[in-house]
Amino acid sequence: PTKFWRQLISLFNSAHASFDHFWSCRNNFQARMAYVVQIDREGNEIALFDVPGNYASGVTFDGENLWFYSSERFVMNVFRNVTFEGELIREIDCNGILENNNAPLLSIEWVPEHEGDNLWVLEGMNGVIFQLDIENGDPELVSQMNLAQRQCIGIEHDGTNLWYSCLGSIWYEMDN
């Protein structure tokens, strides 16, 4: 595995000792293709499926299926819910809700403790976290938090608090 995957696997292994794999996104910018990939603890790809769009990021698990963000040319801010095999279950268009429709959304997190407003979105370029209610039809903005930091790259939930990371590998804890 590359240095990036080794670091990610090390972080994953220390944070999720009971899991044997994780999901991530991979993008082939030359071919304008995007993939969701399942990776084991040693860094081996054990499943891969292509996804709509030419850029994907932010895979999260809702307890049954996967969610990820993807964009296509001129189509931004779409979240897709898929099975582990990549079969599309649902698409959610968040244009008009999210602050900056031209900035890539780098990370999303499903928080089961927040019934009805489970999807949290980190828009990393501007450092904004959105909490969305996607339970009934069209998505609704529940809350929006402007962070002091910009260029943020990850969001996670530990069962109690929300955590986000920015360039420099620093994780910040938020009481949600």
Coordinates of C-alpha atoms in Angstrom, one line a residue:
P1 CA 0.0 0.0 0.0
T2 CA 1.0 3.6 -0.5
K3 CA 2.1 5.8 2.4
F4 CA -1.3 7.4 2.4
W5 CA -3.1 4.1 2.7
R6 CA -0.7 2.9 5.4
Q7 CA -1.4 6.0 7.5
L8 CA -5.2 5.7 6.9
I9 CA -5.1 2.0 7.8
S10 CA -3.1 2.8 11.0
L11 CA -5.6 5.4 12.0
F12 CA -8.5 3.1 11.2
N13 CA -6.9 0.1 13.1
S14 CA -6.4 2.2 16.2
A15 CA -9.9 3.7 16.1
H16 CA -12.0 0.7 15.0
A17 CA -10.4 -2.4 16.5
S18 CA -13.5 -4.5 15.9
F19 CA -13.9 -3.9 12.2
D20 CA -12.1 -5.9 9.5
H21 CA -12.5 -3.4 6.6
F22 CA -13.4 0.2 5.7
W23 CA -14.8 2.0 2.7
S24 CA -13.3 4.9 0.8
C25 CA -13.4 6.6 -2.5
R26 CA -10.9 6.6 -5.3
N27 CA -10.9 8.9 -8.3
N28 CA -9.2 8.5 -11.7
F29 CA -9.0 12.1 -12.9
Q30 CA -7.5 11.2 -16.3
A31 CA -10.3 8.8 -17.1
R32 CA -12.9 11.0 -15.3
M33 CA -14.1 8.0 -13.3
A34 CA -14.9 7.6 -9.6
Y35 CA -15.1 4.5 -7.5
V36 CA -16.1 3.4 -4.0
V37 CA -13.6 0.8 -2.7
Q38 CA -13.6 -1.5 0.3
I39 CA -10.2 -2.0 1.9
D40 CA -9.0 -4.6 4.5
R41 CA -6.7 -3.9 7.4
E42 CA -3.6 -4.7 5.3
G43 CA -4.5 -2.2 2.6
N44 CA -5.8 -4.7 0.0
E45 CA -8.8 -3.7 -2.1
I46 CA -11.4 -6.4 -1.5
A47 CA -14.3 -4.7 -3.4
L48 CA -14.6 -1.9 -5.9
F49 CA -17.5 -0.5 -7.9
D50 CA -17.7 2.5 -10.1
V51 CA -20.1 5.3 -9.2
P52 CA -21.8 8.1 -11.2
G53 CA -19.8 11.2 -11.7
N54 CA -16.1 12.0 -12.1
Y55 CA -15.4 12.7 -8.5
A56 CA -16.5 10.9 -5.3
S57 CA -15.6 11.4 -1.6
G58 CA -16.9 11.0 1.9
V59 CA -18.2 7.4 2.2
T60 CA -20.3 6.7 5.3
F61 CA -22.4 3.8 6.6
D62 CA -26.0 4.2 7.8
G63 CA -26.3 0.8 9.5
E64 CA -27.6 -0.9 6.3
N65 CA -26.0 0.7 3.2
L66 CA -23.4 3.2 2.1
W67 CA -23.7 7.0 1.4
F68 CA -21.2 9.0 -0.6
Y69 CA -20.9 12.4 -2.2
S70 CA -20.2 12.6 -6.0
S71 CA -20.1 15.3 -8.6
E72 CA -20.3 15.3 -12.3
R73 CA -19.7 18.1 -14.8
F74 CA -22.0 20.9 -13.8
V75 CA -23.8 18.7 -11.2
M76 CA -22.6 19.2 -7.7
N77 CA -23.9 18.5 -4.2
V78 CA -25.5 15.1 -4.9
F79 CA -25.5 12.4 -2.2
R80 CA -26.1 8.8 -3.2
N81 CA -27.2 5.9 -1.0
V82 CA -26.1 2.5 -2.5
T83 CA -25.9 -1.1 -1.5
F84 CA -22.5 -2.8 -0.9
E85 CA -22.6 -3.9 -4.5
G86 CA -23.1 -0.3 -5.8
E87 CA -26.8 -0.6 -6.6
L88 CA -28.4 2.9 -6.3
I89 CA -31.1 3.1 -3.6
R90 CA -31.6 6.9 -3.4
E91 CA -30.2 10.2 -4.6
I92 CA -30.4 13.4 -2.7
D93 CA -29.8 16.8 -4.5
C94 CA -28.6 19.3 -2.0
N95 CA -28.2 22.2 -4.4
G96 CA -29.8 25.3 -2.9
I97 CA -29.2 24.1 0.7
L98 CA -25.4 24.0 0.8
E99 CA -23.6 27.3 1.0
N100 CA -21.0 27.0 -1.8
N101 CA -22.3 24.9 -4.6
N102 CA -18.9 25.0 -6.4
A103 CA -16.8 23.7 -3.6
P104 CA -16.1 20.0 -3.3
L105 CA -17.7 18.4 -0.3
L106 CA -14.9 16.3 1.2
S107 CA -16.5 14.3 4.0
I108 CA -19.8 13.1 5.2
E109 CA -20.8 11.2 8.4
W110 CA -23.9 9.3 9.3
V111 CA -24.8 9.8 13.0
P112 CA -27.4 7.3 14.2
E113 CA -27.8 9.0 17.5
H114 CA -29.5 11.9 15.7
E115 CA -32.8 10.4 14.7
G116 CA -34.1 12.2 11.5
D117 CA -31.2 14.5 11.0
N118 CA -28.4 11.9 10.7
L119 CA -26.3 13.2 7.8
W120 CA -23.5 15.6 8.6
V121 CA -21.6 17.2 5.8
L122 CA -18.2 18.9 6.0
E123 CA -17.6 21.4 3.2
G124 CA -13.9 21.6 3.6
M125 CA -12.8 24.5 1.4
N126 CA -14.7 27.0 3.5
G127 CA -14.8 25.1 6.7
V128 CA -18.5 24.7 7.2
I129 CA -20.4 21.7 8.7
F130 CA -24.0 21.2 7.7
Q131 CA -26.5 18.9 9.5
L132 CA -29.2 17.6 7.2
D133 CA -32.5 15.9 7.7
I134 CA -32.9 13.6 4.7
E135 CA -35.6 11.3 6.2
N136 CA -38.7 12.6 4.3
G137 CA -38.2 13.4 0.7
D138 CA -36.3 16.7 0.0
P139 CA -33.4 17.4 2.3
E140 CA -33.7 20.1 4.9
L141 CA -31.0 22.1 6.6
V142 CA -31.1 21.5 10.4
S143 CA -28.0 23.5 11.4
Q144 CA -24.9 25.1 10.0
M145 CA -21.6 25.7 11.8
N146 CA -18.9 27.9 10.4
L147 CA -15.5 26.7 11.6
A148 CA -12.5 28.8 12.4
Q149 CA -10.4 26.6 10.2
R150 CA -10.4 26.2 6.4
Q151 CA -9.2 23.3 4.2
C152 CA -10.8 20.6 6.4
I153 CA -10.6 17.1 5.2
G154 CA -12.5 14.7 7.5
I155 CA -15.5 14.4 9.8
E156 CA -16.3 11.5 12.2
H157 CA -18.6 10.8 15.2
D158 CA -17.5 8.7 18.1
G159 CA -20.9 7.9 19.5
T160 CA -20.9 11.1 21.7
N161 CA -19.1 13.9 19.9
L162 CA -18.4 15.1 16.4
W163 CA -14.8 15.3 15.3
Y164 CA -13.3 17.1 12.3
S165 CA -9.8 17.3 10.8
C166 CA -8.0 19.9 8.8
L167 CA -4.8 19.9 6.9
G168 CA -1.9 19.2 9.3
S169 CA -3.6 16.1 10.7
I170 CA -5.1 17.8 13.7
W171 CA -8.5 16.5 14.9
Y172 CA -10.9 18.9 16.6
E173 CA -13.6 17.7 19.0
M174 CA -17.1 19.3 19.0
D175 CA -19.9 18.7 21.5
N176 CA -22.9 18.1 19.3

